PDB file of C-alpha atoms in Angstrom:
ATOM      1  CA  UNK A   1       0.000   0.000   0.000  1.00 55.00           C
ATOM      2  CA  UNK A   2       2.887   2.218   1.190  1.00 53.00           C
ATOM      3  CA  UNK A   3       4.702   1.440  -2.354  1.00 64.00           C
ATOM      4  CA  UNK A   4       1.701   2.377  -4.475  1.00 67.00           C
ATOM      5  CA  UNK A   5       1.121   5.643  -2.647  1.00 70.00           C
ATOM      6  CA  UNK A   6       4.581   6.820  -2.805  1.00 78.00           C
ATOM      7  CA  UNK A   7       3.885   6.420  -6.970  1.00 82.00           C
ATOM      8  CA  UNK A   8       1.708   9.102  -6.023  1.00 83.00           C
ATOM      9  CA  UNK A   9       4.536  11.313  -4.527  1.00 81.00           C
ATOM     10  CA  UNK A  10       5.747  14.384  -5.729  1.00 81.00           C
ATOM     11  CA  UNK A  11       9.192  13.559  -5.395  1.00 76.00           C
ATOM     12  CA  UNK A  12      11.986  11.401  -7.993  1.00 78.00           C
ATOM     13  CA  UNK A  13      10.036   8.114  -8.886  1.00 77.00           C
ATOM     14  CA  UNK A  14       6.507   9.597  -8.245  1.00 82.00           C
ATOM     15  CA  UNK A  15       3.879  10.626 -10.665  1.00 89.00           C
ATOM     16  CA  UNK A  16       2.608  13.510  -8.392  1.00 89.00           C
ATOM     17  CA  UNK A  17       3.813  16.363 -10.399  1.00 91.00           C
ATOM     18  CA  UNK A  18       3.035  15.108 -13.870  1.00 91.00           C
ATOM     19  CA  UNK A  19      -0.613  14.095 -12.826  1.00 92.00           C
ATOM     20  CA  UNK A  20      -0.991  18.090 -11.819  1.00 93.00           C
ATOM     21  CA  UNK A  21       1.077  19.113 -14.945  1.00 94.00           C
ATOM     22  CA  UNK A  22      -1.587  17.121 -17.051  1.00 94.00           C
ATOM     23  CA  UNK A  23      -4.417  18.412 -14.641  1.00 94.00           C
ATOM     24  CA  UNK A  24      -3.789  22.133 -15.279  1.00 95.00           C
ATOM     25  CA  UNK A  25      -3.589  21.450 -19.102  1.00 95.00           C
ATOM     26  CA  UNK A  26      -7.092  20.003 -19.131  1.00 95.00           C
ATOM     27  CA  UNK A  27      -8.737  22.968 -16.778  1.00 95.00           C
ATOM     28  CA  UNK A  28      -6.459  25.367 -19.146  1.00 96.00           C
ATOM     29  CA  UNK A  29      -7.857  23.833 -22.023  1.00 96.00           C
ATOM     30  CA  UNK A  30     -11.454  23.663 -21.052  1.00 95.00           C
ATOM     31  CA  UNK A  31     -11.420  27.288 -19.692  1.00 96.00           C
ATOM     32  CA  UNK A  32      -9.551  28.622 -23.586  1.00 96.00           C
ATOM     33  CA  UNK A  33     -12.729  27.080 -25.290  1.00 96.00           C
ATOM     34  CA  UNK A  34     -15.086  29.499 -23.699  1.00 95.00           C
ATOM     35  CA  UNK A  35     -14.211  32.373 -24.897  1.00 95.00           C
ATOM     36  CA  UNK A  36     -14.587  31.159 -28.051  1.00 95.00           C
ATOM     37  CA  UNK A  37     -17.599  29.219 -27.815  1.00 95.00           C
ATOM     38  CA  UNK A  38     -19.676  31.021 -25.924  1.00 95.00           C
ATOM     39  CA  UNK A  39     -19.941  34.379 -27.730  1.00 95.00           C
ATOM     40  CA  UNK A  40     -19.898  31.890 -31.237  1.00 97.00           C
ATOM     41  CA  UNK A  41     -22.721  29.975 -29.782  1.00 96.00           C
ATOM     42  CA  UNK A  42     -25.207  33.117 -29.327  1.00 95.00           C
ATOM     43  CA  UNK A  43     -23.771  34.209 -32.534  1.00 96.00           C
ATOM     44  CA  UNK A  44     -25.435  31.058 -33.773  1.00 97.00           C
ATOM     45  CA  UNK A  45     -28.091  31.476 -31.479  1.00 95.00           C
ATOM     46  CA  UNK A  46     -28.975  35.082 -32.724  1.00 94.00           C
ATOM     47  CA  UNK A  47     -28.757  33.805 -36.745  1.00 95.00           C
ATOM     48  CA  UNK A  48     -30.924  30.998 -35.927  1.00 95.00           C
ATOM     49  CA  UNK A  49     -33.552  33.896 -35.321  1.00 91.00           C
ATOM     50  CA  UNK A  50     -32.771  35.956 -38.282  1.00 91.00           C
ATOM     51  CA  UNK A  51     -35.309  36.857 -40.627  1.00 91.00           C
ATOM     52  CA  UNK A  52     -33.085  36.529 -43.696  1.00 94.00           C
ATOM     53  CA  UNK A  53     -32.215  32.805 -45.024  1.00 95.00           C
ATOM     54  CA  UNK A  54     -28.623  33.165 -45.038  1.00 96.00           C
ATOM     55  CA  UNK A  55     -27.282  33.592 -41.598  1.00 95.00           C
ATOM     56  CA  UNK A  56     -30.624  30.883 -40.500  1.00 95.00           C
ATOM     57  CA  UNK A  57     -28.826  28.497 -43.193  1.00 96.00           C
ATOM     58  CA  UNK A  58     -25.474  29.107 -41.591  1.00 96.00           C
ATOM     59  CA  UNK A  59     -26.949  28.534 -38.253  1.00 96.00           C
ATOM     60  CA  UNK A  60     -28.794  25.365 -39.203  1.00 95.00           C
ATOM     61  CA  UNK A  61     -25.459  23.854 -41.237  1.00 96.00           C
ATOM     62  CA  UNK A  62     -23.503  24.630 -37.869  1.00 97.00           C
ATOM     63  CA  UNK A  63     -25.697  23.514 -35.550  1.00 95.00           C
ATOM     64  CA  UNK A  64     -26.689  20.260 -37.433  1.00 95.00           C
ATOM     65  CA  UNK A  65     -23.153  19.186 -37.772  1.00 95.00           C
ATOM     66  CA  UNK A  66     -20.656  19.970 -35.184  1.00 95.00           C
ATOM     67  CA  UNK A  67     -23.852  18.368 -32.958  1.00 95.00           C
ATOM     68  CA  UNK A  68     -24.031  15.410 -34.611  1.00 95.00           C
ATOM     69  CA  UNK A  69     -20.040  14.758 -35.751  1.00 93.00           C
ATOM     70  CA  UNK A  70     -18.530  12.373 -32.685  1.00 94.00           C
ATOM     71  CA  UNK A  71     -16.641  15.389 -30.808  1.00 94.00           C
ATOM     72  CA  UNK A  72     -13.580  12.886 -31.498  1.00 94.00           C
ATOM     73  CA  UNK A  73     -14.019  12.896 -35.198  1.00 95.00           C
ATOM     74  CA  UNK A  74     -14.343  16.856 -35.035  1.00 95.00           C
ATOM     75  CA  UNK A  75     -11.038  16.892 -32.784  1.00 95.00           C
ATOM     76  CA  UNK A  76      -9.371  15.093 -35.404  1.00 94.00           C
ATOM     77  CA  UNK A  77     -10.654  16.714 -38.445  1.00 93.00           C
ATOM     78  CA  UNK A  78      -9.284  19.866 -36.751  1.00 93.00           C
ATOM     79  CA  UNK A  79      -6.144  18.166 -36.288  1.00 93.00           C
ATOM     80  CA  UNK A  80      -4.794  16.684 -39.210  1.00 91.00           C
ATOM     81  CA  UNK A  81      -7.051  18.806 -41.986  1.00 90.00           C
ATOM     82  CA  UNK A  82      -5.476  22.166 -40.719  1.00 87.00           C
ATOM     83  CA  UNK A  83      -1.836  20.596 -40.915  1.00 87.00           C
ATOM     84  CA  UNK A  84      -2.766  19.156 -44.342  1.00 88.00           C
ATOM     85  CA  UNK A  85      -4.381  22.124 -45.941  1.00 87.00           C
ATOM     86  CA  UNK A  86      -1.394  24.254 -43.984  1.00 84.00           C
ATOM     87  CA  UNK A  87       0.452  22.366 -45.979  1.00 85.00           C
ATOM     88  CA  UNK A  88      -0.815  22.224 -49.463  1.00 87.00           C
ATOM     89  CA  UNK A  89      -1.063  26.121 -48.958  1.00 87.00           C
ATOM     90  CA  UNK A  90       2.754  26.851 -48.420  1.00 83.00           C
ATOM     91  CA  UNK A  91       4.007  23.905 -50.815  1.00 83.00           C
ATOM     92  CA  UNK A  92       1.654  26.052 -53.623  1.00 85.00           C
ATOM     93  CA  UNK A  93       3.668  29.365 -51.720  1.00 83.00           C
ATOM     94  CA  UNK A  94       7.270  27.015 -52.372  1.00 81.00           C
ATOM     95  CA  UNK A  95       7.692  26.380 -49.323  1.00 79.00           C
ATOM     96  CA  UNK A  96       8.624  22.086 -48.984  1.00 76.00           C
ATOM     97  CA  UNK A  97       9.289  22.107 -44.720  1.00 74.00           C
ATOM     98  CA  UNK A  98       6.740  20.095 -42.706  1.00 77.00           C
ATOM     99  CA  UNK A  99       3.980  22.225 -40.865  1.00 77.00           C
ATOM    100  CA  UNK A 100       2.937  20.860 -37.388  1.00 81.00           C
ATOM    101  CA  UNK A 101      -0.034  22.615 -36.346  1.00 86.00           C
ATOM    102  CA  UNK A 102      -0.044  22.970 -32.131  1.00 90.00           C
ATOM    103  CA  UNK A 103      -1.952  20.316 -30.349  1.00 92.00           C
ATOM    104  CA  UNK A 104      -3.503  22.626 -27.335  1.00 94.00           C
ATOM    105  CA  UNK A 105      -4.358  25.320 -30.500  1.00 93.00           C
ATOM    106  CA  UNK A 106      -6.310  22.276 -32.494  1.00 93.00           C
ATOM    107  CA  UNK A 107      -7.788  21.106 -29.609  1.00 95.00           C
ATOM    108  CA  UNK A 108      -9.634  24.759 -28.558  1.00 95.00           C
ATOM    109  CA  UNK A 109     -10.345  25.154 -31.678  1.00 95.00           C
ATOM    110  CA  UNK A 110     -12.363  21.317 -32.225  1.00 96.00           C
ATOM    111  CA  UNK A 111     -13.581  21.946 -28.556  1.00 97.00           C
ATOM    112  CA  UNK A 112     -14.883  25.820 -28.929  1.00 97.00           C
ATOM    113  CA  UNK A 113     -16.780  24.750 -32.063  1.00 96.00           C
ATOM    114  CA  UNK A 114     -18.801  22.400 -30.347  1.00 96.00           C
ATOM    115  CA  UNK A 115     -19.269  23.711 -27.323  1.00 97.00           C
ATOM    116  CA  UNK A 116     -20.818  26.728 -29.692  1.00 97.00           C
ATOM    117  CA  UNK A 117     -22.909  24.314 -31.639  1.00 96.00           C
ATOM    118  CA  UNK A 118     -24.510  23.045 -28.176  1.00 96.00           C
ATOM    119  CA  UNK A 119     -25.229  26.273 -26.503  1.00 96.00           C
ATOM    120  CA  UNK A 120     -26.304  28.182 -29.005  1.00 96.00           C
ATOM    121  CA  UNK A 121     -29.760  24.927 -28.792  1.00 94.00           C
ATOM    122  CA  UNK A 122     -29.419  26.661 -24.933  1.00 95.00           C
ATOM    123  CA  UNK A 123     -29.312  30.163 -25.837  1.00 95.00           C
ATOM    124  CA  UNK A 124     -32.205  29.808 -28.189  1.00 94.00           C
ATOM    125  CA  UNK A 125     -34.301  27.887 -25.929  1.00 93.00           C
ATOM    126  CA  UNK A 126     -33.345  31.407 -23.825  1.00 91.00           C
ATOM    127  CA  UNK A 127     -34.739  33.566 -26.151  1.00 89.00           C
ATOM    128  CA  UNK A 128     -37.696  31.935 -26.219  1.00 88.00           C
ATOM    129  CA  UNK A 129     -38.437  31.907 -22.610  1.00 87.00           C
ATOM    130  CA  UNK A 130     -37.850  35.546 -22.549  1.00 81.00           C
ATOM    131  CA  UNK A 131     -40.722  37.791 -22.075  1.00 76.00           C
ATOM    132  CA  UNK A 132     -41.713  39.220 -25.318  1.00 72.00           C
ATOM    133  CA  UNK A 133     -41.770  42.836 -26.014  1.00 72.00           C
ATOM    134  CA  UNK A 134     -37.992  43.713 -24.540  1.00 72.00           C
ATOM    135  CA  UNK A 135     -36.386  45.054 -27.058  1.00 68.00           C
ATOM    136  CA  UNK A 136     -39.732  47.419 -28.018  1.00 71.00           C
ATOM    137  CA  UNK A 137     -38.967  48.299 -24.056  1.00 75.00           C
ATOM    138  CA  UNK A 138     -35.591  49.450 -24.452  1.00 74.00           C
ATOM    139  CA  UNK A 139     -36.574  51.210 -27.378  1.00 71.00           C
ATOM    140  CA  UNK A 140     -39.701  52.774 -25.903  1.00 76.00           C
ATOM    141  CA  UNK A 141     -37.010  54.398 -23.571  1.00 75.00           C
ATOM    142  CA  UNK A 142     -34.565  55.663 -26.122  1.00 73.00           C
ATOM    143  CA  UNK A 143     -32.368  52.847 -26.004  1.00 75.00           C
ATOM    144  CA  UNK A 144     -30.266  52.308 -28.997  1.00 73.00           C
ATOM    145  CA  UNK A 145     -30.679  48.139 -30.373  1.00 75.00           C
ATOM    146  CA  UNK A 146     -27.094  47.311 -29.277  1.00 80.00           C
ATOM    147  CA  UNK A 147     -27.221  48.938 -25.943  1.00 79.00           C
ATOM    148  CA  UNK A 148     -30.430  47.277 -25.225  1.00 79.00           C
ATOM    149  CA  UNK A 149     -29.491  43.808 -26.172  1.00 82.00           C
ATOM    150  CA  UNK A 150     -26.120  43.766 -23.971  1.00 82.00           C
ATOM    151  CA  UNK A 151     -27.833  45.851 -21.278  1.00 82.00           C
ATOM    152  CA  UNK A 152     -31.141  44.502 -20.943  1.00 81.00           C
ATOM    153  CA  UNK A 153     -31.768  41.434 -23.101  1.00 84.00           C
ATOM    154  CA  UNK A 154     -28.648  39.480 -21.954  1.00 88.00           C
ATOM    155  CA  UNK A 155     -28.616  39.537 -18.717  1.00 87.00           C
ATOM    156  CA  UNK A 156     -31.617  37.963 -18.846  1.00 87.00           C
ATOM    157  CA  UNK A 157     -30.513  35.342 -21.616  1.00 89.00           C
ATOM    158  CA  UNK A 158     -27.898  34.361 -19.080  1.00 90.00           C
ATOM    159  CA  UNK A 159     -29.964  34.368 -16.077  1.00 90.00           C
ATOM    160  CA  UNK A 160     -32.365  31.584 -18.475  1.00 91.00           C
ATOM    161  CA  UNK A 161     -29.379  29.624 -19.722  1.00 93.00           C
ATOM    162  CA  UNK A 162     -26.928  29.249 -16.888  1.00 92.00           C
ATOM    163  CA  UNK A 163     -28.703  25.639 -15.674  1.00 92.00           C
ATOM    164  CA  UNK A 164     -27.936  24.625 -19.584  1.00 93.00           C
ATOM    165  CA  UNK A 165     -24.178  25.773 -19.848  1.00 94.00           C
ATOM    166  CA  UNK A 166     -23.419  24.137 -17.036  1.00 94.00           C
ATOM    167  CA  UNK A 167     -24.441  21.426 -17.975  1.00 94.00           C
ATOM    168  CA  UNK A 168     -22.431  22.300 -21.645  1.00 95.00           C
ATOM    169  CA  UNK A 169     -19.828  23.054 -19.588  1.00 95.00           C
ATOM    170  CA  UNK A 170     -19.270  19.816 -17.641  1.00 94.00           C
ATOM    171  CA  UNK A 171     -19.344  18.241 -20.948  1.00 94.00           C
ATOM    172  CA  UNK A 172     -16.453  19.836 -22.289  1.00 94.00           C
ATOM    173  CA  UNK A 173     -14.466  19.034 -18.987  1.00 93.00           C
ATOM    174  CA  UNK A 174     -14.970  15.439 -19.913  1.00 92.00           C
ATOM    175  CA  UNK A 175     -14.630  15.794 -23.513  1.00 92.00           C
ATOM    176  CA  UNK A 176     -10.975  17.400 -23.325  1.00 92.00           C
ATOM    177  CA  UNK A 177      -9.613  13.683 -22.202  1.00 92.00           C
ATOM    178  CA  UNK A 178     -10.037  13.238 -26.009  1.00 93.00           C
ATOM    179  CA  UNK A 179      -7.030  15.271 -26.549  1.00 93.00           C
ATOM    180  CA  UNK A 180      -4.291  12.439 -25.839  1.00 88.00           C
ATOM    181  CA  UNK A 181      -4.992  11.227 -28.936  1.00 90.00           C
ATOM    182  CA  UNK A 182      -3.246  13.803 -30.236  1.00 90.00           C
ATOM    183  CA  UNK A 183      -0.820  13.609 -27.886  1.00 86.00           C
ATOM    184  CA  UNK A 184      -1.690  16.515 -26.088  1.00 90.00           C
ATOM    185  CA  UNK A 185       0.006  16.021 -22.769  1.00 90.00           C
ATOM    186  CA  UNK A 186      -3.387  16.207 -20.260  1.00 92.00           C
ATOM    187  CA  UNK A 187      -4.752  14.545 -17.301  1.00 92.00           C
ATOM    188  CA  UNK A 188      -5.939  11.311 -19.255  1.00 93.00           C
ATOM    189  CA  UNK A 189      -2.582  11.524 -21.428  1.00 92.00           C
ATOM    190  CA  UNK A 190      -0.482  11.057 -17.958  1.00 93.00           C
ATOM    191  CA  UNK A 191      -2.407   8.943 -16.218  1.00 93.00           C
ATOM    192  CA  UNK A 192      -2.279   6.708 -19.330  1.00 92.00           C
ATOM    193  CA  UNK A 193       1.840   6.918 -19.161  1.00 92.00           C
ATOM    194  CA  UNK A 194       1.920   6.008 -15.420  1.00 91.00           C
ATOM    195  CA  UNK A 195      -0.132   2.819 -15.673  1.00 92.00           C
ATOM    196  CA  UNK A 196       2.281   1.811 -19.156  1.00 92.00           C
ATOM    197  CA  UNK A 197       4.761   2.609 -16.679  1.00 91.00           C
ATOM    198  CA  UNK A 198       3.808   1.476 -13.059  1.00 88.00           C
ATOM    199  CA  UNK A 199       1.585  -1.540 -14.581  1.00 89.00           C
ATOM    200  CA  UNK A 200      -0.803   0.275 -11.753  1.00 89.00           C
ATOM    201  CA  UNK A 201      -4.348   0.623 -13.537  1.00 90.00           C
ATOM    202  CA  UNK A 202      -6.564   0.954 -10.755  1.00 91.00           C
ATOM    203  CA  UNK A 203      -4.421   3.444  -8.648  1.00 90.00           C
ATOM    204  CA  UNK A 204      -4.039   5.824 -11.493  1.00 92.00           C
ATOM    205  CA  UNK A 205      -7.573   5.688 -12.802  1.00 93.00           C
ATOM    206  CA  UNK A 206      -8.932   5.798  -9.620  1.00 93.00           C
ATOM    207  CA  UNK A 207      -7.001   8.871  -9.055  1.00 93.00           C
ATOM    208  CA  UNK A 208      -7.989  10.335 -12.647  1.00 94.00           C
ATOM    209  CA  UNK A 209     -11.569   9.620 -11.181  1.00 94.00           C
ATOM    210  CA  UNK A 210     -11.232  11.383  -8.253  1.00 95.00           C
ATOM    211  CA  UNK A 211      -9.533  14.609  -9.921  1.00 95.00           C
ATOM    212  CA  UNK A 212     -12.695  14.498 -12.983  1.00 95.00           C
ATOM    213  CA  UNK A 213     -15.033  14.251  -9.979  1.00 95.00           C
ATOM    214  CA  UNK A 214     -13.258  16.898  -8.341  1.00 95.00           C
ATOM    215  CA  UNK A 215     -13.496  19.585 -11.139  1.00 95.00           C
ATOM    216  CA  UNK A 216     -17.361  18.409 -11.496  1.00 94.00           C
ATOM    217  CA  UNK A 217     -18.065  19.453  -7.896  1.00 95.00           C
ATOM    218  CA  UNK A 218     -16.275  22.342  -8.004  1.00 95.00           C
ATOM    219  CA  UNK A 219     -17.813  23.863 -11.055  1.00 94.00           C
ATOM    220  CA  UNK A 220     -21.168  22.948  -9.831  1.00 92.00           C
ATOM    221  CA  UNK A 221     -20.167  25.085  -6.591  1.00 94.00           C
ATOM    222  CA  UNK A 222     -19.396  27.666  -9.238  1.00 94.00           C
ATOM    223  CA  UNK A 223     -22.428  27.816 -11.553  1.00 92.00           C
ATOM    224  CA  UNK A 224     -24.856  27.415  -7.940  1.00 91.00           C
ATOM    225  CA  UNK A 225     -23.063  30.553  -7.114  1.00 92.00           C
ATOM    226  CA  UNK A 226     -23.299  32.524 -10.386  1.00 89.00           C
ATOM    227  CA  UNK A 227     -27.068  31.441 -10.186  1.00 87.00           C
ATOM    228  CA  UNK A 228     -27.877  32.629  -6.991  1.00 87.00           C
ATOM    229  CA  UNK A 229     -26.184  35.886  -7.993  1.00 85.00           C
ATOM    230  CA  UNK A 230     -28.257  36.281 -11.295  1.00 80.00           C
ATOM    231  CA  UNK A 231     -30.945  35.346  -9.487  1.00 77.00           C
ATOM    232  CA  UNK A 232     -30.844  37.683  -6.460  1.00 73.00           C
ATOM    233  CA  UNK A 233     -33.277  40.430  -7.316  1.00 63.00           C
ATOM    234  CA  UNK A 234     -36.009  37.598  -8.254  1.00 61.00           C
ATOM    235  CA  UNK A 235     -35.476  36.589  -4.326  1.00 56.00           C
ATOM    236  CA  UNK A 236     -35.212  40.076  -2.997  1.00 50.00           C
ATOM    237  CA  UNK A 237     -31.454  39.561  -1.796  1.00 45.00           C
ATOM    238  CA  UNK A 238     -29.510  42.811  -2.212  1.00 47.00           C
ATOM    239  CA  UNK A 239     -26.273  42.336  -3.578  1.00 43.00           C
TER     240      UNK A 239
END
């Protein structure tokens, strides 16, 4: 027992530091994909709602297929089609060299586009729980449409689809384990390296386990807050 714990250690022979290493790279990862996604997914979310066929096609095309490609196929596609067509680009430029395309810059990428394609079903399902008549509000008191969407519309839209991005969002913190098939050095990628190594399955994925389960809670602790805080003037709770 003492010998499997100290594989555990942070010291020479222990797996302690690169298990945190690989940690921090799927956290870091996760968190890079919503900057991206987020804003891309009520992009989506506001084209879906367009009265002109073009940006509702665009939305629809999106939509339809980054949901319905396996998020692994999509990670992959990412992957190798951007080094290929890098490639094919700068050989037509002269240029012969290899192009390696960054593994942590594919995998936001894959990652951000479907984490856009899934929110922007919540942010819809947002607008349409949201009472009608807001935007003639703002307007009725000389707000412009811009400064009424961010400053009245969504807050509200976020208020209606935190419960559903969490949920989004605890989906990408599982999905990024994907990423050691590129050999992106994460969580799953290390833990994968110690059991090759230590011939120590259960110790390592338990721990994996534990770390996954970890992140869960403490992003549910997160969203619970940031819903209570959106929340607050519903309940009568000054801030």
């Amino acid at each position: 027992m003492l010998d499997q714990l100290s594989l555990l250690s942070f010291a020479s022979g222990g797996w302690g530091q690169a298990l945190l290493a690989g940690a921090l790279v799927t956290v870091s990862l996760a968190l890079a994909c919503l900057p991206i996604g987020l804003p891309l997914g009520l992009l989506v979310a506001i084209a879906a709602r367009s009265r002109k066929r073009l940006p509702r096609a665009w939305a629809t095309t999106f939509s339809t297929v980054f949901r319905g490609l396996p998020e692994l196929l999509t990670l992959l596609i990412i992957y190798y089609g951007c080094q290929i067509a890098a490639q094919k680009i700068l050989a037509a430029l002269g240029y012969e060299g290899e192009v390696l395309i960054n593994t942590f810059l594919a995998a936001m990428v894959a990652f951000s586009l479907v984490f856009a394609a899934f929110s922007s079903e919540i942010w819809l399902m947002a607008f349409k729980t949201l009472p009608k008549g807001q935007l003639e509000a703002c307007a009725a008191l000389g707000l412009g449409k811009r400064t009424g969407f961010f400053k009245v519309v969504l807050p509200q839209l976020t208020r209606i689809a935190l419960p559903g991005l969490s949920n989004n969002w605890l989906s990408l913190l599982k999905d990024t384990s994907l990423v050691s098939t590129i050999s992106l050095i994460d969580l799953m990628r290390q833990t994968n390296l110690a059991v090759s190594v230590t011939k120590e399955p259960m110790l390592f994925y338990g721990v994996a386990c534990l770390v996954y389960l970890l992140f869960s809670a403490l992003s549910g602790r997160v969203f619970a807050l940031l819903e209570r805080r959106s929340n607050r003037h519903l309940q009568g709770v000054r801030p």
